[in-house]
Amino acid sequence: MKIQSVAVIGAGQMGSGIAALAASQGMSVIVMDQQISQLEKAKRVIEDRWKRNEEKGYITAEERSHWSAQLQYTHQLEQLDRVDLVIEAIIEQRKQKQALFQTLDRFAADHTILASNTSSLSITELAAHTSRATKVIGMHFMNPVHRMPLVEVVQGLETNEEVVQTIVKLARDWGKEPVVVQDAPGFISNRLLMPMLNEAVFALQEGIASAEEIDQIMRLGMNHPMGPLALADLIGLDTCLYIMESLYQGFGDDKYRPCPLLRKYVQAGRLGKKSGRGFYLYSVEE
Ligand code: NAI
């Protein structure tokens, strides 16, 4: 199946990155978010980055204007019957994603593939909230989308092999490196990453070292490009908490219990880079 048009639902950090990537690959893209302010922010972030790339000579003025024209922003679920693929990238909350998949199933054309960018939630369960379980799949991009090569492709229990191959090919066509995994809490990426981030927050809570020192140890000692607390800030502390909760729930094992300090930061509205403050301070439009 050939994918030519895409709808991205959720215009946050990930949705805006995925939409920009799809538009730059010649796709016609509908970007939908329930908050108009998020749509405006996504448009600003995408246009500013392309403008900087043009100034640096990485892309031409024609490319920039062509890509911009491929993007259409809306706060309503409309015109979904015109797209070949929907990529859902809303908040990492099970109930909200389930309700959205039910709605998407109603509005989308029969041939449309419904993909989720979820970090940890069950694709099989999301699929069960639709009448097209064979066409529901995980398409898990990494942050920031324009820089990270991996797309973790998650095959749910009912996902059709042809749908898997369509998404694998699409990810390659978009310049990414897909790796197919089976459905399980956190898949591979977050099952391995999140316990390390959580442990870093526990170490901070216990006063073993400062945030800077914890990050320095992992950068200088383990050759990680960024420390775990800076990475948690980049992902979003709310998103980290939701992922850890779904790992904790999914495996029922205490080793995934979210650190109370992480919960406290989220309760205080310190969500990391996107809100201007997490373990570190940021300028919000960074
Ligand atoms: P974000 O908080 O930046 O954006 C979420 C967006 O979804 C917001 O703009 C919000 O207004 C919108 N939204 C919420 N409910 C909605 C609904 N029912 N309909 C339409 N829009 C709705 O979150 P982020 O970081 O972009 O994460 C989105 C998804 O991507 C999550 O599932 C997350 O686990 C996943 N993800 C996140 C990564 C990260 O590093 N932040 C990496 C890979 C995946």
Coordinates of C-alpha atoms and ligand atoms in Angstrom, one line a residue:
M1 CA 0.0 0.0 0.0
K2 CA 1.3 3.5 -0.9
I3 CA 1.1 6.2 1.7
Q4 CA 0.6 9.7 0.3
S5 CA -1.3 11.6 2.9
V6 CA -1.0 11.6 6.7
A7 CA -2.8 13.0 9.7
V8 CA -0.8 13.6 12.9
I9 CA -3.0 13.9 16.0
G10 CA -1.3 15.9 18.8
A11 CA 0.9 18.8 17.9
G12 CA 3.3 18.7 20.9
Q13 CA 7.0 18.0 20.8
M14 CA 6.7 14.7 18.9
G15 CA 3.6 15.4 16.7
S16 CA 5.2 18.6 15.4
G17 CA 8.4 16.8 14.6
I18 CA 6.6 13.9 12.9
A19 CA 4.4 16.3 10.9
A20 CA 7.5 18.3 9.7
L21 CA 9.3 15.1 8.7
A22 CA 6.3 13.8 6.7
A23 CA 5.8 17.2 4.9
S24 CA 9.5 17.3 4.0
Q25 CA 9.0 13.9 2.4
G26 CA 6.3 15.2 0.1
M27 CA 3.3 14.0 2.1
S28 CA 0.2 16.1 2.4
V29 CA -0.2 16.4 6.2
I30 CA -3.1 17.4 8.5
V31 CA -1.9 18.4 11.9
M32 CA -4.6 18.2 14.6
D33 CA -4.5 19.2 18.2
Q34 CA -7.3 20.0 20.6
Q35 CA -5.5 23.2 21.7
I36 CA -5.2 26.0 19.3
S37 CA -2.2 27.4 21.2
Q38 CA -0.3 24.1 20.6
L39 CA -1.1 24.3 16.9
E40 CA 0.3 27.8 16.8
K41 CA 3.4 26.8 18.7
A42 CA 3.9 23.8 16.4
K43 CA 3.6 25.9 13.3
R44 CA 6.1 28.5 14.8
V45 CA 8.6 25.8 15.8
I46 CA 8.5 24.0 12.4
E47 CA 8.7 27.2 10.4
D48 CA 11.5 28.7 12.5
R49 CA 13.6 25.5 12.1
W50 CA 13.1 25.4 8.4
K51 CA 14.0 29.1 8.2
R52 CA 17.2 28.5 10.1
N53 CA 18.0 25.6 7.8
E54 CA 17.5 27.8 4.7
E55 CA 19.7 30.5 6.1
K56 CA 22.4 27.9 6.7
G57 CA 22.0 26.7 3.1
Y58 CA 20.8 23.2 4.1
I59 CA 17.5 23.6 2.2
T60 CA 16.4 25.9 -0.6
A61 CA 13.7 28.6 -0.4
E62 CA 11.6 26.5 -2.8
E63 CA 11.8 23.5 -0.6
R64 CA 10.8 25.5 2.5
S65 CA 7.7 27.0 0.8
H66 CA 6.7 23.7 -0.8
W67 CA 7.0 21.8 2.6
S68 CA 5.0 24.6 4.4
A69 CA 2.3 24.3 1.8
Q70 CA 2.0 20.6 2.5
L71 CA 0.9 21.3 6.1
Q72 CA -2.6 22.0 7.2
Y73 CA -3.4 22.8 10.9
T74 CA -6.8 22.1 12.5
H75 CA -8.3 21.7 15.9
Q76 CA -11.1 19.4 14.7
L77 CA -11.1 15.8 13.6
E78 CA -12.1 16.4 10.0
Q79 CA -11.0 15.2 6.6
L80 CA -9.6 12.1 8.1
D81 CA -11.4 10.1 5.4
R82 CA -8.9 11.5 3.0
V83 CA -5.7 10.2 4.6
D84 CA -3.9 6.9 4.2
L85 CA -2.2 7.0 7.6
V86 CA -3.0 8.5 11.0
I87 CA -0.2 8.9 13.5
E88 CA -1.4 9.5 17.0
A89 CA 0.9 11.5 19.2
I90 CA -1.3 12.8 22.1
I91 CA -0.5 12.7 25.8
E92 CA 0.7 9.3 27.1
Q93 CA -2.6 8.5 28.9
R94 CA -4.3 5.2 28.3
K95 CA -7.9 6.2 28.6
Q96 CA -7.4 9.3 26.4
K97 CA -5.6 7.3 23.7
Q98 CA -8.3 4.5 23.8
A99 CA -11.1 7.1 23.4
L100 CA -9.3 8.7 20.5
F101 CA -8.7 5.4 18.7
Q102 CA -12.4 4.7 19.0
T103 CA -13.1 8.1 17.3
L104 CA -10.4 7.7 14.7
D105 CA -11.9 4.4 13.7
R106 CA -15.2 6.1 13.1
F107 CA -13.8 9.0 11.0
A108 CA -11.1 7.3 9.0
A109 CA -11.5 5.6 5.6
D110 CA -11.6 1.8 5.7
H111 CA -8.1 1.5 4.1
T112 CA -6.5 3.9 6.6
I113 CA -3.8 2.6 8.9
L114 CA -4.0 3.9 12.5
A115 CA -0.5 4.2 14.1
S116 CA 0.4 5.3 17.6
N117 CA 3.6 7.0 18.7
T118 CA 3.0 5.7 22.2
S119 CA 6.1 5.1 24.3
S120 CA 4.8 2.3 26.4
L121 CA 1.0 1.5 26.0
S122 CA -0.3 -1.7 24.5
I123 CA -0.9 -1.5 20.8
T124 CA -3.0 -4.7 21.1
E125 CA -5.3 -2.9 23.6
L126 CA -5.6 0.3 21.5
A127 CA -6.4 -1.9 18.5
A128 CA -9.2 -3.6 20.5
H129 CA -10.9 -0.2 20.7
T130 CA -11.3 -0.1 16.9
S131 CA -13.0 -2.3 14.3
R132 CA -9.7 -2.6 12.3
A133 CA -7.3 -4.3 14.7
T134 CA -5.2 -5.7 11.8
K135 CA -4.5 -2.1 10.7
V136 CA -3.4 -0.7 14.1
I137 CA 0.4 -0.5 14.7
G138 CA 3.0 1.3 16.9
M139 CA 5.2 3.8 15.0
H140 CA 7.5 5.0 17.8
F141 CA 9.7 7.9 16.8
M142 CA 12.5 9.2 19.0
N143 CA 13.0 12.7 20.3
P144 CA 14.0 15.0 18.5
V145 CA 12.4 13.4 15.4
H146 CA 14.5 15.3 12.9
R147 CA 17.8 14.0 14.5
M148 CA 17.2 10.5 15.8
P149 CA 17.3 7.6 13.3
L150 CA 15.3 5.0 15.1
V151 CA 11.6 4.2 14.6
E152 CA 10.5 1.3 16.8
V153 CA 7.7 -0.4 14.9
V154 CA 5.4 -2.3 17.3
Q155 CA 3.4 -5.2 16.0
G156 CA 0.2 -5.8 18.0
L157 CA -1.3 -9.2 18.4
E158 CA -3.6 -8.7 15.4
T159 CA -1.5 -6.4 13.3
N160 CA -1.3 -7.6 9.7
E161 CA 2.2 -8.5 8.3
E162 CA 1.5 -6.3 5.2
V163 CA 0.7 -3.3 7.5
V164 CA 4.0 -3.9 9.3
Q165 CA 5.9 -4.0 6.0
T166 CA 4.1 -0.8 4.8
I167 CA 5.2 1.1 7.9
V168 CA 8.8 -0.3 7.8
K169 CA 9.1 0.8 4.1
L170 CA 7.6 4.2 5.0
A171 CA 10.0 4.8 7.8
R172 CA 12.9 3.9 5.5
D173 CA 11.6 6.2 2.8
W174 CA 11.5 9.0 5.4
G175 CA 15.2 8.3 6.1
K176 CA 14.7 6.4 9.4
E177 CA 15.9 3.0 10.6
P178 CA 12.9 0.9 11.6
V179 CA 13.3 -2.0 14.0
V180 CA 10.2 -4.3 14.5
V181 CA 9.4 -5.5 18.0
Q182 CA 6.4 -7.3 19.5
D183 CA 3.9 -5.6 21.8
A184 CA 5.0 -5.5 25.5
P185 CA 5.0 -2.6 28.1
G186 CA 7.6 0.0 27.0
F187 CA 8.6 -2.2 24.0
I188 CA 12.4 -2.4 24.1
S189 CA 13.4 1.3 24.1
N190 CA 11.5 2.4 27.3
R191 CA 11.7 -0.9 29.1
L192 CA 15.5 -0.4 29.1
L193 CA 15.7 3.4 29.3
M194 CA 13.1 4.3 31.9
P195 CA 14.5 2.2 34.9
M196 CA 17.8 4.1 34.4
L197 CA 16.1 7.5 34.4
N198 CA 14.0 6.6 37.4
E199 CA 17.1 5.4 39.3
A200 CA 18.9 8.7 38.5
V201 CA 15.9 10.5 40.2
F202 CA 16.1 8.2 43.2
A203 CA 19.9 9.0 43.5
L204 CA 19.1 12.7 43.4
Q205 CA 16.3 12.3 45.9
E206 CA 18.7 10.5 48.3
G207 CA 21.2 13.3 47.9
I208 CA 23.9 11.0 46.6
A209 CA 25.0 13.6 44.1
S210 CA 23.6 16.8 42.4
A211 CA 21.7 16.7 39.1
E212 CA 24.8 18.0 37.3
E213 CA 27.1 15.4 38.9
I214 CA 24.7 12.5 38.1
D215 CA 24.6 13.6 34.5
Q216 CA 28.3 14.2 34.3
I217 CA 29.0 10.7 35.6
M218 CA 26.9 9.1 32.8
R219 CA 28.3 11.3 30.1
L220 CA 31.9 11.1 31.0
G221 CA 31.9 7.6 32.4
M222 CA 29.5 5.7 30.1
N223 CA 29.9 7.8 27.0
H224 CA 26.2 8.7 27.0
P225 CA 25.6 11.8 24.8
M226 CA 23.4 13.3 27.5
G227 CA 22.9 12.5 31.2
P228 CA 19.7 10.8 32.4
L229 CA 18.2 13.8 34.1
A230 CA 18.8 16.1 31.1
L231 CA 17.3 13.4 29.0
A232 CA 14.2 13.1 31.3
D233 CA 13.8 16.9 31.0
L234 CA 14.0 16.6 27.2
I235 CA 11.4 13.8 27.1
G236 CA 9.1 15.6 29.5
L237 CA 8.8 14.6 33.2
D238 CA 5.0 14.1 32.8
T239 CA 5.6 11.7 29.9
C240 CA 8.4 9.9 31.9
L241 CA 6.0 9.5 34.8
Y242 CA 3.2 8.1 32.6
I243 CA 5.6 5.7 30.9
M244 CA 6.9 4.5 34.3
E245 CA 3.3 4.1 35.6
S246 CA 2.4 1.9 32.6
L247 CA 5.6 -0.2 33.0
Y248 CA 4.8 -0.5 36.7
Q249 CA 1.2 -1.5 36.0
G250 CA 2.1 -3.7 33.0
F251 CA 4.8 -5.8 34.7
G252 CA 3.5 -5.5 38.3
D253 CA 7.1 -5.3 39.4
D254 CA 8.3 -2.9 42.1
K255 CA 11.5 -2.2 40.1
Y256 CA 9.4 0.1 37.9
R257 CA 7.8 2.1 40.7
P258 CA 8.1 5.8 39.8
C259 CA 10.3 7.8 42.1
P260 CA 8.3 10.1 44.4
L261 CA 10.5 13.1 43.6
L262 CA 9.5 12.7 39.9
R263 CA 5.9 12.7 40.8
K264 CA 6.4 15.8 43.0
Y265 CA 8.0 17.7 40.1
V266 CA 5.1 16.8 37.8
Q267 CA 2.6 17.9 40.4
A268 CA 4.5 21.2 40.7
G269 CA 4.2 21.7 36.9
R270 CA 8.0 21.3 36.4
L271 CA 7.6 19.2 33.2
G272 CA 11.2 19.7 31.9
K273 CA 12.3 21.6 28.8
K274 CA 8.8 22.1 27.4
S275 CA 7.6 24.0 30.5
G276 CA 10.9 25.8 31.1
R277 CA 11.8 24.0 34.3
G278 CA 12.6 20.4 35.3
F279 CA 15.8 19.2 36.8
Y280 CA 17.3 22.2 35.0
L281 CA 16.1 25.7 33.9
Y282 CA 15.4 26.5 30.2
S283 CA 14.1 29.4 28.2
V284 CA 10.7 28.1 27.1
E285 CA 11.1 28.8 23.3
E286 CA 14.4 27.0 23.2
Ligands
NAI1 P1 3.4 16.9 24.5 O1 2.9 17.1 25.9 O2 4.5 17.7 24.0 O3 2.2 17.0 23.5 C1 1.0 16.3 23.6 C2 0.0 17.0 22.7 O4 -1.2 16.3 22.6 C3 -0.4 18.4 23.3 O5 -0.2 19.4 22.3 C4 -1.9 18.2 23.7 O6 -2.6 19.4 23.5 C5 -2.3 17.2 22.7 N1 -3.5 16.4 23.1 C6 -3.8 15.8 24.3 N2 -4.9 15.1 24.2 C7 -5.4 15.3 22.9 C8 -6.6 14.8 22.2 N3 -7.4 14.0 22.8 N4 -6.7 15.2 20.9 C9 -5.8 16.0 20.3 N5 -4.7 16.4 20.9 C10 -4.5 16.1 22.2 O7 3.8 15.3 24.4 P2 5.0 14.6 23.5 O8 6.3 14.6 24.2 O9 4.8 15.2 22.1 O10 4.4 13.1 23.5 C11 3.4 12.7 22.7 C12 3.4 11.2 22.6 O11 4.6 10.7 22.0 C13 3.2 10.4 23.9 O12 2.5 9.2 23.7 C14 4.6 10.1 24.3 O13 4.7 9.0 25.1 C15 5.2 9.8 22.9 N6 6.7 10.0 22.8 C16 7.3 11.0 23.5 C17 8.7 11.1 23.3 C18 9.4 12.3 24.0 O14 10.6 12.2 24.1 N7 8.7 13.3 24.5 C19 9.5 10.2 22.5 C20 8.7 9.2 21.8 C21 7.4 9.1 22.0

